C-alpha atoms as a PDB file:
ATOM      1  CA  UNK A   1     140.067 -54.804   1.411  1.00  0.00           C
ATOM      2  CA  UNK A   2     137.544 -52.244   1.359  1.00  0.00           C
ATOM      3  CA  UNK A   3     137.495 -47.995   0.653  1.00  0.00           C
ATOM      4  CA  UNK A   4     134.740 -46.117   1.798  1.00  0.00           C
ATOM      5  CA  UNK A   5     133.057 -43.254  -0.809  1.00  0.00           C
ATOM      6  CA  UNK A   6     131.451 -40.064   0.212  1.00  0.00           C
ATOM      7  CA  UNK A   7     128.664 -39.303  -2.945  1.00  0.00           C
ATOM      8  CA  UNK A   8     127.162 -36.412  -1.807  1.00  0.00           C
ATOM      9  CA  UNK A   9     125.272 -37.208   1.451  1.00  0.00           C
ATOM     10  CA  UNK A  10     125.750 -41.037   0.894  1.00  0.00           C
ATOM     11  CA  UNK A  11     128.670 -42.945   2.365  1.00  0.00           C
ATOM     12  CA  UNK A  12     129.130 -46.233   0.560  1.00  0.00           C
ATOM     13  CA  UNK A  13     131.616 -48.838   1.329  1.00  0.00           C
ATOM     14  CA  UNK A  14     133.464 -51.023  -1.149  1.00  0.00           C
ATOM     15  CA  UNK A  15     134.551 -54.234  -0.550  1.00  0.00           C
ATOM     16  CA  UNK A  16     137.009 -56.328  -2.602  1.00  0.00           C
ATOM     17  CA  UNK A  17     139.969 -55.708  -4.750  1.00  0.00           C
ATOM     18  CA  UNK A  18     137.781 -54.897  -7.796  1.00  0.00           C
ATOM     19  CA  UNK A  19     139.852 -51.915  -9.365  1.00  0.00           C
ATOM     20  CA  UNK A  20     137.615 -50.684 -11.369  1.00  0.00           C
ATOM     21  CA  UNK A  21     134.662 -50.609  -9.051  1.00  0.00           C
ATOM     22  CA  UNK A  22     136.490 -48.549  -6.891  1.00  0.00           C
ATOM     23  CA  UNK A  23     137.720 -45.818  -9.580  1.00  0.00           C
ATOM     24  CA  UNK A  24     134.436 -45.691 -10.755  1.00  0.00           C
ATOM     25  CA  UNK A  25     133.287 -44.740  -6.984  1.00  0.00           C
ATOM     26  CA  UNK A  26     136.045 -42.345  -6.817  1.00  0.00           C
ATOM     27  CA  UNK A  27     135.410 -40.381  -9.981  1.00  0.00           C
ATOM     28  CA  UNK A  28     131.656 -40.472  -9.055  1.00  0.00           C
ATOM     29  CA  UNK A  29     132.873 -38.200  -5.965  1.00  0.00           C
ATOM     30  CA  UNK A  30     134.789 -35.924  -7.704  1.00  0.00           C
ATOM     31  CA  UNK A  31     132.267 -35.115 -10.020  1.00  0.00           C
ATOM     32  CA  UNK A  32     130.020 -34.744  -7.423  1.00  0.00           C
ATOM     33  CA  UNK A  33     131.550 -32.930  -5.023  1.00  0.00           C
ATOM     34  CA  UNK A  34     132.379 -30.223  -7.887  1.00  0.00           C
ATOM     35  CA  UNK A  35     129.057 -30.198  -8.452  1.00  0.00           C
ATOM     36  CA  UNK A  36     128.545 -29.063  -4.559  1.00  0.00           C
ATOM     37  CA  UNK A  37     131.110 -26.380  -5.124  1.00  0.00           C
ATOM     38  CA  UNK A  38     129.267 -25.185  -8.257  1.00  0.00           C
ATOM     39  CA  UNK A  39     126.017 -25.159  -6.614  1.00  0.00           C
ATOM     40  CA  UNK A  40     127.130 -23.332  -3.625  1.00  0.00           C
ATOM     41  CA  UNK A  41     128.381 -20.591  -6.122  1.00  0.00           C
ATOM     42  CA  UNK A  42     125.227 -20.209  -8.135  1.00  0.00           C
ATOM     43  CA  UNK A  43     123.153 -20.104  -4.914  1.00  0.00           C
ATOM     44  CA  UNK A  44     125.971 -17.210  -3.811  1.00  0.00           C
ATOM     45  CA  UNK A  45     125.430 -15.569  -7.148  1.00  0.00           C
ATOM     46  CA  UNK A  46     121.573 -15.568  -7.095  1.00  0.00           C
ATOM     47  CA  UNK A  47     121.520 -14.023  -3.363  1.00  0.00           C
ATOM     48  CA  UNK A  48     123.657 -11.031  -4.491  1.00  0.00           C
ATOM     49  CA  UNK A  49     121.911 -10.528  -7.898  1.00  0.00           C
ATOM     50  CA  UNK A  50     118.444 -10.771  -5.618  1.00  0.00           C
ATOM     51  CA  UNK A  51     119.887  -8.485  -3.716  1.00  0.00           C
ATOM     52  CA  UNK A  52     120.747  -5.930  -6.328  1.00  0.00           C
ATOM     53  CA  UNK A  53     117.679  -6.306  -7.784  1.00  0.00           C
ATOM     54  CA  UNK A  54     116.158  -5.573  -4.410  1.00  0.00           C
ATOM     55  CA  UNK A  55     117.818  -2.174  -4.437  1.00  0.00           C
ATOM     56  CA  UNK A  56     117.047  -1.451  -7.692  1.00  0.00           C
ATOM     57  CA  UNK A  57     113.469  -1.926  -6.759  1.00  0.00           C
ATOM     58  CA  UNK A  58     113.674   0.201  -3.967  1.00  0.00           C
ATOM     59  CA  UNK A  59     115.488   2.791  -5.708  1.00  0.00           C
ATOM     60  CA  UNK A  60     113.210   2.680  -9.271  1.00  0.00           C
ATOM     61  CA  UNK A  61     110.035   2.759  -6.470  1.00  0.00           C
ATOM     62  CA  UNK A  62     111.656   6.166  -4.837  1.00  0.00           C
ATOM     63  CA  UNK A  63     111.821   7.338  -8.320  1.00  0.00           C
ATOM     64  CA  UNK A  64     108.203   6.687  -9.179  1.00  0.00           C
ATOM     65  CA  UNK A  65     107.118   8.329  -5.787  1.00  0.00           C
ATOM     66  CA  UNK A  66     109.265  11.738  -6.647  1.00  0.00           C
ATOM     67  CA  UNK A  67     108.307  11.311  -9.664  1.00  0.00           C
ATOM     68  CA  UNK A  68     104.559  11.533  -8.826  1.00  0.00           C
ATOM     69  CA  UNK A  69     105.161  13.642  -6.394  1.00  0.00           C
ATOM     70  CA  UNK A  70     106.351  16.271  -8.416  1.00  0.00           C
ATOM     71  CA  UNK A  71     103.546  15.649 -10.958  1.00  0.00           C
ATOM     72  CA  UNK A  72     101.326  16.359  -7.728  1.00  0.00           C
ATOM     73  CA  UNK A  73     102.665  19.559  -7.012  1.00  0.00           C
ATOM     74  CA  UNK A  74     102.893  21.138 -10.972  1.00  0.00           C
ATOM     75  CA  UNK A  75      98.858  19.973 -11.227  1.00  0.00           C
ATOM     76  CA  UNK A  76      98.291  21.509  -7.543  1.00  0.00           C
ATOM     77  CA  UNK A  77      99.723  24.920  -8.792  1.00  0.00           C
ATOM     78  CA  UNK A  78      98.133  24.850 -12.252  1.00  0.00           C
ATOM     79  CA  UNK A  79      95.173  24.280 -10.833  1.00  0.00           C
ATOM     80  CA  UNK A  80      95.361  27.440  -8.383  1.00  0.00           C
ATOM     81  CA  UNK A  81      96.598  29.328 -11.288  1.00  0.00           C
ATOM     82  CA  UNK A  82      93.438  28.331 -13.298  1.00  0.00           C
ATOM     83  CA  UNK A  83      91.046  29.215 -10.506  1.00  0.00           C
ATOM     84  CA  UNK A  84      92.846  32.461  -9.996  1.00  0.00           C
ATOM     85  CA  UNK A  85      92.456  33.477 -13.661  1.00  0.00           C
ATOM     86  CA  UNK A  86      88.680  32.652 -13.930  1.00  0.00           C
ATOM     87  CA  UNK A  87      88.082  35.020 -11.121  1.00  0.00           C
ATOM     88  CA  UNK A  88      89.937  37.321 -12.480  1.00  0.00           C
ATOM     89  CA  UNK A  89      88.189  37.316 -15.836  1.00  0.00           C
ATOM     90  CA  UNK A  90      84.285  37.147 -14.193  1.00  0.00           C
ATOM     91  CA  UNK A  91      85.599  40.331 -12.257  1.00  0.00           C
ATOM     92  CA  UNK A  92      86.861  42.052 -15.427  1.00  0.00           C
ATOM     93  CA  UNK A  93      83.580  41.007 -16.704  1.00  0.00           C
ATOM     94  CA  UNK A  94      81.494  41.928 -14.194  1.00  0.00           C
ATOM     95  CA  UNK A  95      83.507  45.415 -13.939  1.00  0.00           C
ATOM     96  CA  UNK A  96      82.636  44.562  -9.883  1.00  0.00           C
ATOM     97  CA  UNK A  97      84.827  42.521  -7.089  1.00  0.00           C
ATOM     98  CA  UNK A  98      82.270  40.977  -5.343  1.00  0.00           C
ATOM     99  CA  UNK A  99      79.503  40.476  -8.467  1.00  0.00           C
ATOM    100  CA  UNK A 100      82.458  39.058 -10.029  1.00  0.00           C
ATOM    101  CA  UNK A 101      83.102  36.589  -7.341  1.00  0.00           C
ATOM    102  CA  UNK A 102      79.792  35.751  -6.720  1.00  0.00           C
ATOM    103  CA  UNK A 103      79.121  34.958 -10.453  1.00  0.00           C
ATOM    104  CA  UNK A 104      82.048  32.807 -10.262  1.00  0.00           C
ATOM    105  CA  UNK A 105      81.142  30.736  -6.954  1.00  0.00           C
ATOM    106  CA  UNK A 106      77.227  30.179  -8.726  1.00  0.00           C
ATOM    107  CA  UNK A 107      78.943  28.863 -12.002  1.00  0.00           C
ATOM    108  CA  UNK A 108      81.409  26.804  -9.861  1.00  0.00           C
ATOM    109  CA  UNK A 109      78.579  25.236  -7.558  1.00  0.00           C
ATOM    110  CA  UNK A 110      76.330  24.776 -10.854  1.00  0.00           C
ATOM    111  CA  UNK A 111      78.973  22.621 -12.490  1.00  0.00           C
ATOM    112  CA  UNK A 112      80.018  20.531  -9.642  1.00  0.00           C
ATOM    113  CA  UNK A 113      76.985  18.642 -10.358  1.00  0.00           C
ATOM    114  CA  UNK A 114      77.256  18.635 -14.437  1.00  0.00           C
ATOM    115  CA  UNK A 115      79.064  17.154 -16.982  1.00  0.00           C
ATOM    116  CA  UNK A 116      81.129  20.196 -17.315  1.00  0.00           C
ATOM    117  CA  UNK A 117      84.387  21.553 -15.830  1.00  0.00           C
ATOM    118  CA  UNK A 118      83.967  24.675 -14.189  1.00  0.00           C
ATOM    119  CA  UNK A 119      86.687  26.672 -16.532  1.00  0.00           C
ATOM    120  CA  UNK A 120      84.461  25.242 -19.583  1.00  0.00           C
ATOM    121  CA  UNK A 121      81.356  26.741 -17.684  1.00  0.00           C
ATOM    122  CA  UNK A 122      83.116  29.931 -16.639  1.00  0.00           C
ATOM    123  CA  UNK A 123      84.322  30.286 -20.774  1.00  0.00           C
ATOM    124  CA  UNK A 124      81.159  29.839 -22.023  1.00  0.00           C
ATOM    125  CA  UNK A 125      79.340  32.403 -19.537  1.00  0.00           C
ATOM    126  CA  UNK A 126      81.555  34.622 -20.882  1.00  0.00           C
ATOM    127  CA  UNK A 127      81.129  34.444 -24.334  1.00  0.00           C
ATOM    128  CA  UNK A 128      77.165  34.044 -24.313  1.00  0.00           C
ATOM    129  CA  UNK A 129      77.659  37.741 -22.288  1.00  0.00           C
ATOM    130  CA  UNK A 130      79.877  39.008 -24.755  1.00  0.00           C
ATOM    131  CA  UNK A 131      77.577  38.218 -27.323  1.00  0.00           C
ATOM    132  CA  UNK A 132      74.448  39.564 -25.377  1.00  0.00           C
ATOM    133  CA  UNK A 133      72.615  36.915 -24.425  1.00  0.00           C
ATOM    134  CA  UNK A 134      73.065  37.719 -20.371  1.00  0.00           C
ATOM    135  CA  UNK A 135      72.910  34.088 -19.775  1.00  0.00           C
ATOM    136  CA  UNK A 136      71.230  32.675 -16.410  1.00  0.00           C
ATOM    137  CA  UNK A 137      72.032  29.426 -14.644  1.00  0.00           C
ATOM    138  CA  UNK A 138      69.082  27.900 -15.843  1.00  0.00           C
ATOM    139  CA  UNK A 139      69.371  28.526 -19.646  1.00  0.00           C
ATOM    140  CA  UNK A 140      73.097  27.198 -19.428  1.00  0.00           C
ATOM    141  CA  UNK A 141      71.506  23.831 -17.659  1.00  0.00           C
ATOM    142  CA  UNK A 142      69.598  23.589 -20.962  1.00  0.00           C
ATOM    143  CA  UNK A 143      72.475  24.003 -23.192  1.00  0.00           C
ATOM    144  CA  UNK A 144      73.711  21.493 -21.330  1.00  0.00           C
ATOM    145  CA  UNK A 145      70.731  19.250 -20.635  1.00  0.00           C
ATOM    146  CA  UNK A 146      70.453  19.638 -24.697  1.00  0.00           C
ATOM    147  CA  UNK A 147      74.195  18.322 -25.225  1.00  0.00           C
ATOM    148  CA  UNK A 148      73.897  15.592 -22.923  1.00  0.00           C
ATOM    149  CA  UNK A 149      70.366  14.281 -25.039  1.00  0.00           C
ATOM    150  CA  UNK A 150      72.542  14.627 -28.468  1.00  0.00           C
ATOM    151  CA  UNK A 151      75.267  13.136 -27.092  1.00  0.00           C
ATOM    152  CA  UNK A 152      77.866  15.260 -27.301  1.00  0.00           C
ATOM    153  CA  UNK A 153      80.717  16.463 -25.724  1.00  0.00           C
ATOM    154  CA  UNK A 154      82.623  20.216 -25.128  1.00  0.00           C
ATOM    155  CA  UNK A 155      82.846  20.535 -28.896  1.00  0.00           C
ATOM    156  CA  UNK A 156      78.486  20.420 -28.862  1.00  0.00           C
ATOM    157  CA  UNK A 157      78.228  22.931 -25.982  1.00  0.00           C
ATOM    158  CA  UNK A 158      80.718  25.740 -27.723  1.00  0.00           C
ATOM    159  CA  UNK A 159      78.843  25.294 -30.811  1.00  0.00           C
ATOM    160  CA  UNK A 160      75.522  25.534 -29.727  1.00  0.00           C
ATOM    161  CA  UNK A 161      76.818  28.589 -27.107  1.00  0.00           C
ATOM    162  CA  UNK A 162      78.320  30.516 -30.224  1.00  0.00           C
ATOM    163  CA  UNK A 163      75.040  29.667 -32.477  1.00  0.00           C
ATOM    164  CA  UNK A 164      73.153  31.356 -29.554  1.00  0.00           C
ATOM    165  CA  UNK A 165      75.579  33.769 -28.810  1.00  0.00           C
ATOM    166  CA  UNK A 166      75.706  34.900 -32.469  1.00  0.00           C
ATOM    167  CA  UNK A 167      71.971  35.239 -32.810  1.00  0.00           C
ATOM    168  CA  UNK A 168      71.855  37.183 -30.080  1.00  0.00           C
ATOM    169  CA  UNK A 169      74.118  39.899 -31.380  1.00  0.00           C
ATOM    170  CA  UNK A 170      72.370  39.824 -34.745  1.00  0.00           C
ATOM    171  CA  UNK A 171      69.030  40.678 -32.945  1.00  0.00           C
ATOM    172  CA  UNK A 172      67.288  38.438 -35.547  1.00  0.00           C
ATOM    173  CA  UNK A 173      67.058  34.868 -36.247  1.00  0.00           C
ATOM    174  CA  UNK A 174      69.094  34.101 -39.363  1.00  0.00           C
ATOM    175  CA  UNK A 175      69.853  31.265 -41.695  1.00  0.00           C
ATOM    176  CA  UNK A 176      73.314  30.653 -40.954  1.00  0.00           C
ATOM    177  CA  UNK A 177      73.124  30.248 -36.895  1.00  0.00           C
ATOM    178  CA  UNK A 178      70.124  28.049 -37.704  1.00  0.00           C
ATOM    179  CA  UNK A 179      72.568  25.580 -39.947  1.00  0.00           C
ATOM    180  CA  UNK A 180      75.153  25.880 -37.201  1.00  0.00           C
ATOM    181  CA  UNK A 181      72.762  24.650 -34.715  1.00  0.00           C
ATOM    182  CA  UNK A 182      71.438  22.005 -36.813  1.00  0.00           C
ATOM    183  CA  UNK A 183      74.720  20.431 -37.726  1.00  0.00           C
ATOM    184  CA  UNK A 184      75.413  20.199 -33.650  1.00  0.00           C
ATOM    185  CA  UNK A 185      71.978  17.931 -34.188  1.00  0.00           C
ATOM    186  CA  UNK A 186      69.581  20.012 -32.986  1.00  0.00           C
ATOM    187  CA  UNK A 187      66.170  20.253 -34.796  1.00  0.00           C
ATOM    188  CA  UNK A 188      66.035  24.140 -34.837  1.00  0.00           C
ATOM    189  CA  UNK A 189      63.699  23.901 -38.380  1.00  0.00           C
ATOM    190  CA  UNK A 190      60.840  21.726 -36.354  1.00  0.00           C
ATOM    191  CA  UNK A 191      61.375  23.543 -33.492  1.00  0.00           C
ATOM    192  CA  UNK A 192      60.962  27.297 -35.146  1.00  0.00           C
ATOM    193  CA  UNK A 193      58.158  25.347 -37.355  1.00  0.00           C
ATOM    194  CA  UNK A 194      56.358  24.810 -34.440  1.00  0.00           C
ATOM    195  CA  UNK A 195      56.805  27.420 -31.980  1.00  0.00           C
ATOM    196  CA  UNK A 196      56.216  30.159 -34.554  1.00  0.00           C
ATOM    197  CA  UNK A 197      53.866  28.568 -36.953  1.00  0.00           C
ATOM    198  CA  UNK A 198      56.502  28.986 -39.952  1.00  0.00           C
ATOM    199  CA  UNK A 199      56.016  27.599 -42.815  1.00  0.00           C
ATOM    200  CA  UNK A 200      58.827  25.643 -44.671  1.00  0.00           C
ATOM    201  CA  UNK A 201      59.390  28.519 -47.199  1.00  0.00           C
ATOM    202  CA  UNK A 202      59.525  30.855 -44.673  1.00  0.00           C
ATOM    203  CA  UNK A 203      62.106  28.588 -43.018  1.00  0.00           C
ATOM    204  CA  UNK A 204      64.223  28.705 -45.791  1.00  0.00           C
ATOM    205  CA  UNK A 205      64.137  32.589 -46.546  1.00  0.00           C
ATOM    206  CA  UNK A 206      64.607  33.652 -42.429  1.00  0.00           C
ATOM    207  CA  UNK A 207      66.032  36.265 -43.596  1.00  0.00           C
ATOM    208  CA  UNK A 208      62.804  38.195 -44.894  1.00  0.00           C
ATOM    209  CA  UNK A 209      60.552  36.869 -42.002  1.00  0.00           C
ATOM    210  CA  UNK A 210      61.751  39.496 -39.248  1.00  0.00           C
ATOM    211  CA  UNK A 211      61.810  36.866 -36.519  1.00  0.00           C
ATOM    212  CA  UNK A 212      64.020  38.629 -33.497  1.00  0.00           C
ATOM    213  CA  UNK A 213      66.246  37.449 -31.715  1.00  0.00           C
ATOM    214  CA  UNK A 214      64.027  36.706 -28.318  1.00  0.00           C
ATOM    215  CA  UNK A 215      61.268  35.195 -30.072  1.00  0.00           C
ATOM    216  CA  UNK A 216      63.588  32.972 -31.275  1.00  0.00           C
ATOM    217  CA  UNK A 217      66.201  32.598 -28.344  1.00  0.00           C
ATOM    218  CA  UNK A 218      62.475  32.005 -26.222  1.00  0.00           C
ATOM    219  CA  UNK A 219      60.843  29.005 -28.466  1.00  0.00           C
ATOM    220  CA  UNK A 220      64.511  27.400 -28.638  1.00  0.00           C
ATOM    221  CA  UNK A 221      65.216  27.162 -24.950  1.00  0.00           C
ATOM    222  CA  UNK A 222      61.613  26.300 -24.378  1.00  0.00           C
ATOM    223  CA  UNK A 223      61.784  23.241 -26.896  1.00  0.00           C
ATOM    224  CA  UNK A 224      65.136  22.528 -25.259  1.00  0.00           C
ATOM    225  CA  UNK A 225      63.274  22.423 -21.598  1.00  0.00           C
ATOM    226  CA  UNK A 226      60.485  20.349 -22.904  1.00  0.00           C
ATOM    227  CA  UNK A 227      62.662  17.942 -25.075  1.00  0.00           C
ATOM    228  CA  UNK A 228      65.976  17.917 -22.580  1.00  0.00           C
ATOM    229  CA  UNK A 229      65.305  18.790 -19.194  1.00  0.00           C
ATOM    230  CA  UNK A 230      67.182  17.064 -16.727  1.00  0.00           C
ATOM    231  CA  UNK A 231      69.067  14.752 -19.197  1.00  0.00           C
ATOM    232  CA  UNK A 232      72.124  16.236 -17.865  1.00  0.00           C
ATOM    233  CA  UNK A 233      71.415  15.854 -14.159  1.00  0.00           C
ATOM    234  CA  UNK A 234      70.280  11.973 -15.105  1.00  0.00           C
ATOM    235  CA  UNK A 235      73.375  11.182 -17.011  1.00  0.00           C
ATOM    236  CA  UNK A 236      75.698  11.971 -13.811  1.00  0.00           C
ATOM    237  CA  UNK A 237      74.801   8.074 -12.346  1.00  0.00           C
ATOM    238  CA  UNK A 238      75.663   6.932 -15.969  1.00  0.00           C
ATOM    239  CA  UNK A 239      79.695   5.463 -16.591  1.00  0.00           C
ATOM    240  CA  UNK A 240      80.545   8.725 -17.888  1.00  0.00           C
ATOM    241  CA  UNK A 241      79.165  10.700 -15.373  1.00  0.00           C
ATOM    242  CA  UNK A 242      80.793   8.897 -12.517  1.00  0.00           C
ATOM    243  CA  UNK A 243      84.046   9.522 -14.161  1.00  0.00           C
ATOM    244  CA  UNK A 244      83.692  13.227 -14.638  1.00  0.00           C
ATOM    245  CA  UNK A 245      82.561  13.615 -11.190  1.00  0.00           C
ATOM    246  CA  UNK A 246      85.776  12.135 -10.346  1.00  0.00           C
ATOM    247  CA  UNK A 247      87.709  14.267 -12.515  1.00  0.00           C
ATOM    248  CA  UNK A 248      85.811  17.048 -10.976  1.00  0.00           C
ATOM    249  CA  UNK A 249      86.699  16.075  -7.482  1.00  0.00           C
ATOM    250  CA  UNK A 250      90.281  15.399  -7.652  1.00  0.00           C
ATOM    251  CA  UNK A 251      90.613  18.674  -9.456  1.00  0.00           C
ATOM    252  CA  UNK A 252      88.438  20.602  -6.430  1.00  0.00           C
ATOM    253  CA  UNK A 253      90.780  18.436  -4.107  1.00  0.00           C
ATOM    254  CA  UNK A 254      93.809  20.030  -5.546  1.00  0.00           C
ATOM    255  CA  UNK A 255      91.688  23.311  -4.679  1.00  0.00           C
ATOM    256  CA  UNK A 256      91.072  22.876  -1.315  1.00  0.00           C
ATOM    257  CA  UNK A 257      94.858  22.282  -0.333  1.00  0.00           C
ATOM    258  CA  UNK A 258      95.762  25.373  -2.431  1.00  0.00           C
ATOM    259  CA  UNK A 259      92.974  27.204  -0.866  1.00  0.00           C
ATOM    260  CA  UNK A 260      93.577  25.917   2.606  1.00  0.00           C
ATOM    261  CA  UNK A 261      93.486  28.048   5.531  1.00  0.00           C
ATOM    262  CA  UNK A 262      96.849  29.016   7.079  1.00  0.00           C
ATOM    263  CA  UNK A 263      95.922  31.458   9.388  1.00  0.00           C
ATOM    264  CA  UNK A 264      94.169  35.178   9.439  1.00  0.00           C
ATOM    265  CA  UNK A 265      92.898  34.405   6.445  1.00  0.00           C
ATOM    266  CA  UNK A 266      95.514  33.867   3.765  1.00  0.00           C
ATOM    267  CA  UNK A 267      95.870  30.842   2.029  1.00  0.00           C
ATOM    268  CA  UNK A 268      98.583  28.047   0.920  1.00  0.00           C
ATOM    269  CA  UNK A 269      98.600  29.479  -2.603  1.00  0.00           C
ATOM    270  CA  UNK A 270      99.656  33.103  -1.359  1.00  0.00           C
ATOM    271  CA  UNK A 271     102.276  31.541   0.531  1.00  0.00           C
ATOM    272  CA  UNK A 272     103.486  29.958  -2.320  1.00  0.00           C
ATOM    273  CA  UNK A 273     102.762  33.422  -4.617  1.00  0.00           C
ATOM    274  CA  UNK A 274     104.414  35.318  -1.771  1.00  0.00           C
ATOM    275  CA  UNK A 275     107.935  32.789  -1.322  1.00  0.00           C
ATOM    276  CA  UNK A 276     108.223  33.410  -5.395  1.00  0.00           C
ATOM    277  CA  UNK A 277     107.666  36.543  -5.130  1.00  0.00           C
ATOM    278  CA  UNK A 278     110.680  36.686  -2.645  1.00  0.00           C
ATOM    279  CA  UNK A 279     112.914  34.656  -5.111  1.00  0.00           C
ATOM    280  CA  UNK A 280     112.096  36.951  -7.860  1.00  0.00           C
ATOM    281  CA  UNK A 281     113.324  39.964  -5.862  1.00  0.00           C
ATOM    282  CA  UNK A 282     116.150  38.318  -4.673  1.00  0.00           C
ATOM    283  CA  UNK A 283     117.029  36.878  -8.391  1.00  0.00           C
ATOM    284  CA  UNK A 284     116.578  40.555  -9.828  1.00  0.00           C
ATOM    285  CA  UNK A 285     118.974  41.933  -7.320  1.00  0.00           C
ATOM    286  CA  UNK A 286     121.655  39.163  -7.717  1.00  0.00           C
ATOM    287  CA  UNK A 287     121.287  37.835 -11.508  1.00  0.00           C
ATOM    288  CA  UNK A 288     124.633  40.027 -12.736  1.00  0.00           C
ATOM    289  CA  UNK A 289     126.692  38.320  -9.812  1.00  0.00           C
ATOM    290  CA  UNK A 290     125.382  35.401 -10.220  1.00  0.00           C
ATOM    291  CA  UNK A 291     125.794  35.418 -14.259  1.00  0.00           C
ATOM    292  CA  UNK A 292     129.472  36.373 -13.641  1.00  0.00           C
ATOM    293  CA  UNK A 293     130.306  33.747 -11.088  1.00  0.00           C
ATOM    294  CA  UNK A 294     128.896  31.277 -13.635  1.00  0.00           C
ATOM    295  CA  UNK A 295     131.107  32.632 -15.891  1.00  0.00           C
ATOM    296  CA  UNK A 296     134.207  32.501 -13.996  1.00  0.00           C
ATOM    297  CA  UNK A 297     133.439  29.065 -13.035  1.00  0.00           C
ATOM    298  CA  UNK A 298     133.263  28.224 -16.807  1.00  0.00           C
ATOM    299  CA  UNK A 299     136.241  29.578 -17.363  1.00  0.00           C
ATOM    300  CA  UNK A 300     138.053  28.154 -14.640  1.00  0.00           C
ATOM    301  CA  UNK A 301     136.640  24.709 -15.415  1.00  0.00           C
ATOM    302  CA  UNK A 302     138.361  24.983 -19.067  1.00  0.00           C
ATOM    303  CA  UNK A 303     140.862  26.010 -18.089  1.00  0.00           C
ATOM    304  CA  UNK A 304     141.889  23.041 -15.773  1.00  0.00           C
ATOM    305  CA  UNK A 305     140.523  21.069 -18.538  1.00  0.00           C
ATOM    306  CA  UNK A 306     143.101  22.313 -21.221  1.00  0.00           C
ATOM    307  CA  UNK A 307     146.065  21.847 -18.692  1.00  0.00           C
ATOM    308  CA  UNK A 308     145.085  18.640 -17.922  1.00  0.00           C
ATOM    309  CA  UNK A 309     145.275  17.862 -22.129  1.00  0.00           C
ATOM    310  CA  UNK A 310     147.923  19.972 -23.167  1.00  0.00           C
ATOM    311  CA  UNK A 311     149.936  21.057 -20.129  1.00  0.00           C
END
């Protein structure tokens, strides 16, 4: 007598009357073939959950791209609003349109290659010329130049600008712009020592020794063009540098769509000024109808709500 057993992929035939061989056989399939069954329904389970997973991707990765993409837009706009409002200022400042403009498009062109933003240069412009210093492009490149030696950041530059700045509204070199400038690290006692053959008492009792403000404004940005010069210029290959001229760019990238050409002369951004402006016209002429339909539809909502409780 013999039985034939099917173990998985394996036929096996049993010969004899040995009982218990045969059980053993038979039990083996069963087991085995449940185990089949089993594995067919994990393998079933893992394609769907791959498959859900595979939309979830896809959806999480549509997500991301809205999500950047909306990012893209509000830094796009902010930066057109930025640009707008330093040209606006330099024109208020200049009194003038076009000296206004062109003071802006100088400052703009000086930064692109400097370790400084062009809204940083643009703020500082304007408050060395509130202050009366009438700063030129070149005596900013030595402010500049002279934060880049010291090592210093935006924080450097305003303080040295205001220590300048200040002087130059006092008409006279005076103690306390000289500390301000020293504590931003730069040797304004060796340099004043030096340039105007002070003596250390004299240093230290400015106030007595008459010194205006030129004299002193003149041997400062000399010592800063013999000690500095070009350190800003040489720093833009350095780590840091590369990085803010990338900074720079993207943000003169965001320009250039904003500012892009869309025929007889008017640009993306007053396309986008003008559509708002449209909205806000439209908004102002329909906000009570609107307010009252949201109203109604409040009301109406609550009202279903309650009947669906308590009616």
């Amino acid at each position: 007598m013999s039985d034939s057993v099917n173990v998985g992929s394996i036929v096996i035939t049993v010969s004899g009357t040995n009982d218990k061989l045969r059980k053993t056989f038979k039990d083996s399939e069963r087991i085995l073939n449940r185990f089949d069954k089993k594995t067919e329904k994990v393998s079933k389970n893992v394609s769907n959950n791959m498959a859900f997973i595979g939309k979830a991707a896809v959806t999480y990765l549509g997500f991301k791209i809205a999500q950047a993409t909306g990012q893209a837009i509000k830094g796009i706009i902010k930066t057109a609003d930025e640009v707008e409002r330093l040209k606006i200022a330099l024109i208020s400042l200049k009194r003038d349109t076009d000296k206004g403009l062109k003071t802006f498009n100088e400052l703009d062109e000086w930064a692109k290659n400097m370790p400084i933003r062009t809204a940083e240069a643009i703020d500082q412009y304007r408050r060395l010329t509130a202050m009366g210093l009438n700063p030129t492009i070149e005596r900013m490149e030595l402010i500049t130049d002279t934060v880049s030696a010291l090592g210093g950041g935006v924080d450097t530059f305003r303080g040295l600008a205001r220590a300048l700045g200040q002087m130059a509204s006092k008409g006279k070199v005076a103690g306390e712009e000289m500390r301000q400038l020293a504590e931003h690290g730069f040797p304004v006692y060796d340099v004043l020592k030096e340039k105007l053959k002070l003596s250390g008492d004299q240093l230290r009792d400015m106030a007595k020794q008459g010194v205006t403000a030129k004299a002193g404004l003149d041997a400062i940005f000399l010592a800063m063009e013999e000690k500095y010069g070009g350190t800003a210029r040489r720093m833009m290959t350095s780590w840091k540098g590369l990085t803010d001229i990338m900074v720079d760019r993207w943000w003169r990238f965001y320009r250039a769509i904003t500012e892009s050409d869309q025929g007889g002369g008017v640009t993306l951004f007053h396309e986008m000024k003008a559509a708002f402006l449209t909205f806000i016209h439209f908004f102002e002429r329909n906000y009570e109808s609107m307010a009252k339909t949201v109203v109604d539809i409040g009301k109406t909502t609550i009202s279903v709500i309650w009947d669906i409780l308590y009616g």
